[in-house]
PDB file of C-alpha atoms in Angstrom:
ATOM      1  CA  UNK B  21     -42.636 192.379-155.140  1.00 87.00           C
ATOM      2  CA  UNK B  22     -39.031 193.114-153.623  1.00 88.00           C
ATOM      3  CA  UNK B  23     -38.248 192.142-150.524  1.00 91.00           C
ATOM      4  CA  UNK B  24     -36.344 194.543-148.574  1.00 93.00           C
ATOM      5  CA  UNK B  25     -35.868 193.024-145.180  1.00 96.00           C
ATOM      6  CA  UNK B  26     -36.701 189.773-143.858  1.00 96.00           C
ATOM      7  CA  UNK B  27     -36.561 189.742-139.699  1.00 98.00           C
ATOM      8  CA  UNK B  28     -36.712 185.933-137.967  1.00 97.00           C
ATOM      9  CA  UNK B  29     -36.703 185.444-134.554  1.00 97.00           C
ATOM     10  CA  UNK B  30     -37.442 181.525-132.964  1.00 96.00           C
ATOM     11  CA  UNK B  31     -37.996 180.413-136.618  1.00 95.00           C
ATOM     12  CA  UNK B  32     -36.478 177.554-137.853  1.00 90.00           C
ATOM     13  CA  UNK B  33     -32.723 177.218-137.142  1.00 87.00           C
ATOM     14  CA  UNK B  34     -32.659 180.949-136.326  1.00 90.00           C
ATOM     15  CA  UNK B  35     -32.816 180.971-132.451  1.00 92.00           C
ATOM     16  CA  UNK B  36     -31.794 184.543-131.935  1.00 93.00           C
ATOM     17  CA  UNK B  37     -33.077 187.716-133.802  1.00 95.00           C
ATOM     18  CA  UNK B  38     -31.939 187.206-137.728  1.00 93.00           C
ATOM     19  CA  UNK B  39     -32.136 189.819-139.977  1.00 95.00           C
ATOM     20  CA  UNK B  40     -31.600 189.294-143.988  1.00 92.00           C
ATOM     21  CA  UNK B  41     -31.034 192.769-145.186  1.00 92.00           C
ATOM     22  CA  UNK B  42     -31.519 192.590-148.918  1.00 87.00           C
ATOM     23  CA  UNK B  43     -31.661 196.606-149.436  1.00 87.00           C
ATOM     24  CA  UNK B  44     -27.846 195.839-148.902  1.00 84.00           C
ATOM     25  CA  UNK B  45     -27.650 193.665-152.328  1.00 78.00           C
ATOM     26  CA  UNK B  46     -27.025 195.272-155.560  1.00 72.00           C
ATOM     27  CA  UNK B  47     -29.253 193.940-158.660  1.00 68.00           C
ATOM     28  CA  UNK B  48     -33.291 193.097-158.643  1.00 66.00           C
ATOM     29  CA  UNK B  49     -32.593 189.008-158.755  1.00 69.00           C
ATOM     30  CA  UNK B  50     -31.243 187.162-155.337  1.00 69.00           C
ATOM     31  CA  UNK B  51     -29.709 183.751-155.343  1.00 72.00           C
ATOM     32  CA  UNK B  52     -29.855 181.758-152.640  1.00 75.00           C
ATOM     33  CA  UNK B  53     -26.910 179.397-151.656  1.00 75.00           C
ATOM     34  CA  UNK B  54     -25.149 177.237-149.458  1.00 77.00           C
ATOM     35  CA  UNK B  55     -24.513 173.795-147.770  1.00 83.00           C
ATOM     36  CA  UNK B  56     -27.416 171.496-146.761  1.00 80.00           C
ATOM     37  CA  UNK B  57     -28.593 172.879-143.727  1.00 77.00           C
ATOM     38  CA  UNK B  58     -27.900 176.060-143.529  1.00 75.00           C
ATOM     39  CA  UNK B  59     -30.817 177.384-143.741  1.00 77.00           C
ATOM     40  CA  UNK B  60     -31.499 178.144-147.216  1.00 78.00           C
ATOM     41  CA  UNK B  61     -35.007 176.883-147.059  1.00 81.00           C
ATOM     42  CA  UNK B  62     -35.916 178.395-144.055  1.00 87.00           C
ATOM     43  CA  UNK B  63     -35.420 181.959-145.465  1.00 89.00           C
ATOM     44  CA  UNK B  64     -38.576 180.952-147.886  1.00 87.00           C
ATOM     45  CA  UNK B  65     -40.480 179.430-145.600  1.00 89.00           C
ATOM     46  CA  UNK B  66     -40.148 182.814-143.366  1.00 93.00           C
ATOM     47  CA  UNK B  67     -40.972 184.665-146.785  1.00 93.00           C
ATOM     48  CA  UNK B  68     -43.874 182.151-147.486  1.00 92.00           C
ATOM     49  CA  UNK B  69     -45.414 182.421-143.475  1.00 94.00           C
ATOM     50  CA  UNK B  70     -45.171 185.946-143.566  1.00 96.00           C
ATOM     51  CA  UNK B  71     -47.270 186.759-146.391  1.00 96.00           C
ATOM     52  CA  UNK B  72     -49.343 183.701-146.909  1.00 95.00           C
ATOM     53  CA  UNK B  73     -48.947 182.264-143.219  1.00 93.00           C
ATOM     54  CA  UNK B  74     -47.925 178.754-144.098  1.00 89.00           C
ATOM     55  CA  UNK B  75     -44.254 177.306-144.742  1.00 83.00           C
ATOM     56  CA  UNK B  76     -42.973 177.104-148.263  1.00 76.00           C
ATOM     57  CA  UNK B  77     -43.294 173.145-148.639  1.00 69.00           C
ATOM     58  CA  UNK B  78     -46.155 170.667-148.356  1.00 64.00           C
ATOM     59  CA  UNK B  79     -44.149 168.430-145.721  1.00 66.00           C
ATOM     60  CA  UNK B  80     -43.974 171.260-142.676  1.00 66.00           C
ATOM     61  CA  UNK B  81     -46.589 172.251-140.481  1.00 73.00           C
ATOM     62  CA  UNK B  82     -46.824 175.676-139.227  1.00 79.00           C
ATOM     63  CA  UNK B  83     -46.598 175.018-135.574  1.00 79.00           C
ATOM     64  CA  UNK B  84     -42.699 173.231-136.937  1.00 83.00           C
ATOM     65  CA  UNK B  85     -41.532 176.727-137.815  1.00 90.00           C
ATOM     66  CA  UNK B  86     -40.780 177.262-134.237  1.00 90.00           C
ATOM     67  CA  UNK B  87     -36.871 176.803-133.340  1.00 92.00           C
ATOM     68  CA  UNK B  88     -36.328 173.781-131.815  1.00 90.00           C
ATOM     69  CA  UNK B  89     -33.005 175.778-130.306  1.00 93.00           C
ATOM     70  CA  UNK B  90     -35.741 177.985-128.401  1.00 92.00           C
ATOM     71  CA  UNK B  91     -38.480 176.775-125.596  1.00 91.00           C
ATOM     72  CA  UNK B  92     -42.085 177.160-126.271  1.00 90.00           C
ATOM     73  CA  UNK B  93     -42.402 180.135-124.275  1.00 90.00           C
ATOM     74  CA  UNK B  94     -40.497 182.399-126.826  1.00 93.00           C
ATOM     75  CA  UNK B  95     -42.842 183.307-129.356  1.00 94.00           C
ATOM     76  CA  UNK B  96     -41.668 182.776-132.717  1.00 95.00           C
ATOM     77  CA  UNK B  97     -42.135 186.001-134.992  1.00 97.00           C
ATOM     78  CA  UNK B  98     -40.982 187.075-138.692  1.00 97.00           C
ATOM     79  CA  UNK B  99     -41.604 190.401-140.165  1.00 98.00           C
ATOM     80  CA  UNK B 100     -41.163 190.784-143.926  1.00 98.00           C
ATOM     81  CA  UNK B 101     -40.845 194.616-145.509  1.00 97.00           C
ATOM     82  CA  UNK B 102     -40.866 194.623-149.042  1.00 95.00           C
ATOM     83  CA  UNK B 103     -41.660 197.133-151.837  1.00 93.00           C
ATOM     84  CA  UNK B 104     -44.541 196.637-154.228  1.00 94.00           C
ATOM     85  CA  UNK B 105     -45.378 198.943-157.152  1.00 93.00           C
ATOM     86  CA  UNK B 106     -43.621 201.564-155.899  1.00 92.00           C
ATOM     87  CA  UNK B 107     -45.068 201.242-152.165  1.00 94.00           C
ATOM     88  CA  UNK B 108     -43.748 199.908-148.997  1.00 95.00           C
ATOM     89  CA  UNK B 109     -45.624 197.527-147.020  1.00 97.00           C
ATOM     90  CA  UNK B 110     -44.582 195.473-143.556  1.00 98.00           C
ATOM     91  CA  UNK B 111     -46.587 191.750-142.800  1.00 98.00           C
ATOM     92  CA  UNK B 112     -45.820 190.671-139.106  1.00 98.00           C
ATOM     93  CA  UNK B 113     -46.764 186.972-138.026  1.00 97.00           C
ATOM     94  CA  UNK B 114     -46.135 185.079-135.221  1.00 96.00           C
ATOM     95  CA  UNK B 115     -46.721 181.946-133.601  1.00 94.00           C
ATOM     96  CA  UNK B 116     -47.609 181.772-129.651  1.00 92.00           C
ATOM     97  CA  UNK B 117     -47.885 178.176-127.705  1.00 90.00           C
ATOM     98  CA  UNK B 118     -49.952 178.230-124.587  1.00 87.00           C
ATOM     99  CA  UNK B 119     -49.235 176.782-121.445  1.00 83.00           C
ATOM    100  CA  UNK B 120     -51.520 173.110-120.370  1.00 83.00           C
ATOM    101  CA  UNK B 121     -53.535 174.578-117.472  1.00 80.00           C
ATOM    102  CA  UNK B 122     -52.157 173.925-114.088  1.00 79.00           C
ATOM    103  CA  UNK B 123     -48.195 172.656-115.563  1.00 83.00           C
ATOM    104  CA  UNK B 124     -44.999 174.043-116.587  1.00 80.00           C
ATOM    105  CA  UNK B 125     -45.921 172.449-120.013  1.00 83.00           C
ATOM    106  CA  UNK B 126     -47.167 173.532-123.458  1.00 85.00           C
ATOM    107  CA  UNK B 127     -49.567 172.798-125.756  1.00 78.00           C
ATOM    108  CA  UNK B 128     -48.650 171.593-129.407  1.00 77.00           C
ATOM    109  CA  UNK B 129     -51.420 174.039-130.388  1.00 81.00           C
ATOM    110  CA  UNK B 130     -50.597 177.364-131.244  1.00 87.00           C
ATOM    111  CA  UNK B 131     -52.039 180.564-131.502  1.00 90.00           C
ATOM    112  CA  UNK B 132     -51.151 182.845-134.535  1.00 93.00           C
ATOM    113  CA  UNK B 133     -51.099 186.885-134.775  1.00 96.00           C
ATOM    114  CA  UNK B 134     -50.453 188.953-138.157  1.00 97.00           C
ATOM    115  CA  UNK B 135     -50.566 192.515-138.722  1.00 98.00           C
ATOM    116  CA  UNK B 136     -49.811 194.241-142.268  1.00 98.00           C
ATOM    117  CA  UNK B 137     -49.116 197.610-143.025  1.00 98.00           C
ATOM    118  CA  UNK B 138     -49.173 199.513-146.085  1.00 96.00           C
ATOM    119  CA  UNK B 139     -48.159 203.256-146.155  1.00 88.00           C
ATOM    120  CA  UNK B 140     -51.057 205.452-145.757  1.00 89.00           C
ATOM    121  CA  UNK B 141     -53.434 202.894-144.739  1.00 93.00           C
ATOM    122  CA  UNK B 142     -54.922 201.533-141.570  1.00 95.00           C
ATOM    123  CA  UNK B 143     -52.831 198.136-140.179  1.00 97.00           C
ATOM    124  CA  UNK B 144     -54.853 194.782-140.816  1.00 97.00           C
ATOM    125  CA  UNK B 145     -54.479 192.505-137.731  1.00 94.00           C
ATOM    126  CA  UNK B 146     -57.037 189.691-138.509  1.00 92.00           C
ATOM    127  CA  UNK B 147     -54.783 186.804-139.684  1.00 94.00           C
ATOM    128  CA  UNK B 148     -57.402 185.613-142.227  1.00 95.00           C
ATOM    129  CA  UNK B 149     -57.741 189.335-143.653  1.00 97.00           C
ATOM    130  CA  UNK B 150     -54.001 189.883-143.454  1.00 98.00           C
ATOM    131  CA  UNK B 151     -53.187 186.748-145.840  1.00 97.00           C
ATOM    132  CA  UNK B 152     -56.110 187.913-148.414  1.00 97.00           C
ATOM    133  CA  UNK B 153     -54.590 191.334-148.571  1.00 97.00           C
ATOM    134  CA  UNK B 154     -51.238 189.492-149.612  1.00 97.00           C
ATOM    135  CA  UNK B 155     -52.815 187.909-152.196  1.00 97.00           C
ATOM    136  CA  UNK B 156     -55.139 190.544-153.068  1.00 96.00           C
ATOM    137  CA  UNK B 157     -51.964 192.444-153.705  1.00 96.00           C
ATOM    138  CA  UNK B 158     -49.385 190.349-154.851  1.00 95.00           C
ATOM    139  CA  UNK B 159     -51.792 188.499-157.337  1.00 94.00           C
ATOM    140  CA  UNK B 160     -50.982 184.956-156.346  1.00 94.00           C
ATOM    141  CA  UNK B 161     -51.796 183.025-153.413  1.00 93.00           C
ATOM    142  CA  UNK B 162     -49.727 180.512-151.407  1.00 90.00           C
ATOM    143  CA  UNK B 163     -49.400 177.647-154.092  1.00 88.00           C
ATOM    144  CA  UNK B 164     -48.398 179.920-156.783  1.00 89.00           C
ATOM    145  CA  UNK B 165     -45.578 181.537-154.977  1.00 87.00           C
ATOM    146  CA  UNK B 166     -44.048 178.141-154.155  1.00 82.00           C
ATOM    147  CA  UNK B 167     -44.782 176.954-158.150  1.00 80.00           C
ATOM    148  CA  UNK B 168     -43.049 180.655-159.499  1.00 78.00           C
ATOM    149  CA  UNK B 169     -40.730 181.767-156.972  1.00 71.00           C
ATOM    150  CA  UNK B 170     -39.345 178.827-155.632  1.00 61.00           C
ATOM    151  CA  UNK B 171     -39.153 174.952-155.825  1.00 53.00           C
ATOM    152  CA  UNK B 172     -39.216 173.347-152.201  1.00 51.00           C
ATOM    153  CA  UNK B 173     -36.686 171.011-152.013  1.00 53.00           C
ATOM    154  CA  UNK B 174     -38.181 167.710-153.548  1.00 53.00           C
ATOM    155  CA  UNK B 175     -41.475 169.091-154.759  1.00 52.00           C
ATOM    156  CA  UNK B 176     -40.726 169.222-158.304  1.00 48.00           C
ATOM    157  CA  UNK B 177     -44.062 169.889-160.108  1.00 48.00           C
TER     158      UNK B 177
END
């Protein structure tokens, strides 16, 4: 699997619309890097969400990928296109937080939406199915892609 472009919005420490073109990058192998806390981790947890729909590490819940820089009523949403055997494919997730009925507040629960899309094929928008056609295709589910493609900060195996 290549990623070719990785589209937060509300996620993590990415308020506004980012987009990580990696079509722009020369080579097949993508490093990383920076100082602590800028956001190095979030890029795989968007990765991780979008096809699997959990965060890359053991230690954050889903409903914590929403930017604390953004109020509850923005929906947080990443969209990851990436090239697989030759084919393109696009998995869209997001994360919705109702209002409590009758307030101005909102719940801690939230609501989650996926859609993938694979050239020449119907889109999947069950999040359940969604995820299984990830893995389905990829050949490894969520724990394997945070054992082989990257080591969450502190989670050494």
């Amino acid at each position: 699997m290549r990623p070719l472009k990785l589209t937060m919005k509300a996620f993590g420490s990415y308020a506004q619309e980012t987009v990580v073109d990696f079509e722009s990058f020369s080579g097949g192998l993508y490093l990383i890097v920076g100082k602590t806390g800028a956001g190095k981790t979030t890029i795989f947890d968007a990765i991780s969400f979008a096809l699997f729909g959990e965060p890359s590490g053991s230690e954050r819940k889903t409903a914590m990928l929403h930017s604390d820089f953004v109020p509850k009523s923005e929906d947080t949403v990443v969209r990851l296109d990436f090239l697989h055997q030759g084919k393109r494919y696009r998995v869209e997730r997001s994360l919705h937080f109702s209002k409590k009925r009758g307030t101005n507040e909102y719940d801690d629960d939230v609501s989650k939406k996926a859609v993938f899309y694979a050239e020449g094929e119907s889109p999947i928008d069950k999040e359940t199915r969604v995820t299984e056609r990830c893995v389905n295709l990829l050949g490894i589910n969520a724990g394997q892609f945070k054992s082989i493609v990257m080591l969450a900060q502190g989670e050494f195996i």
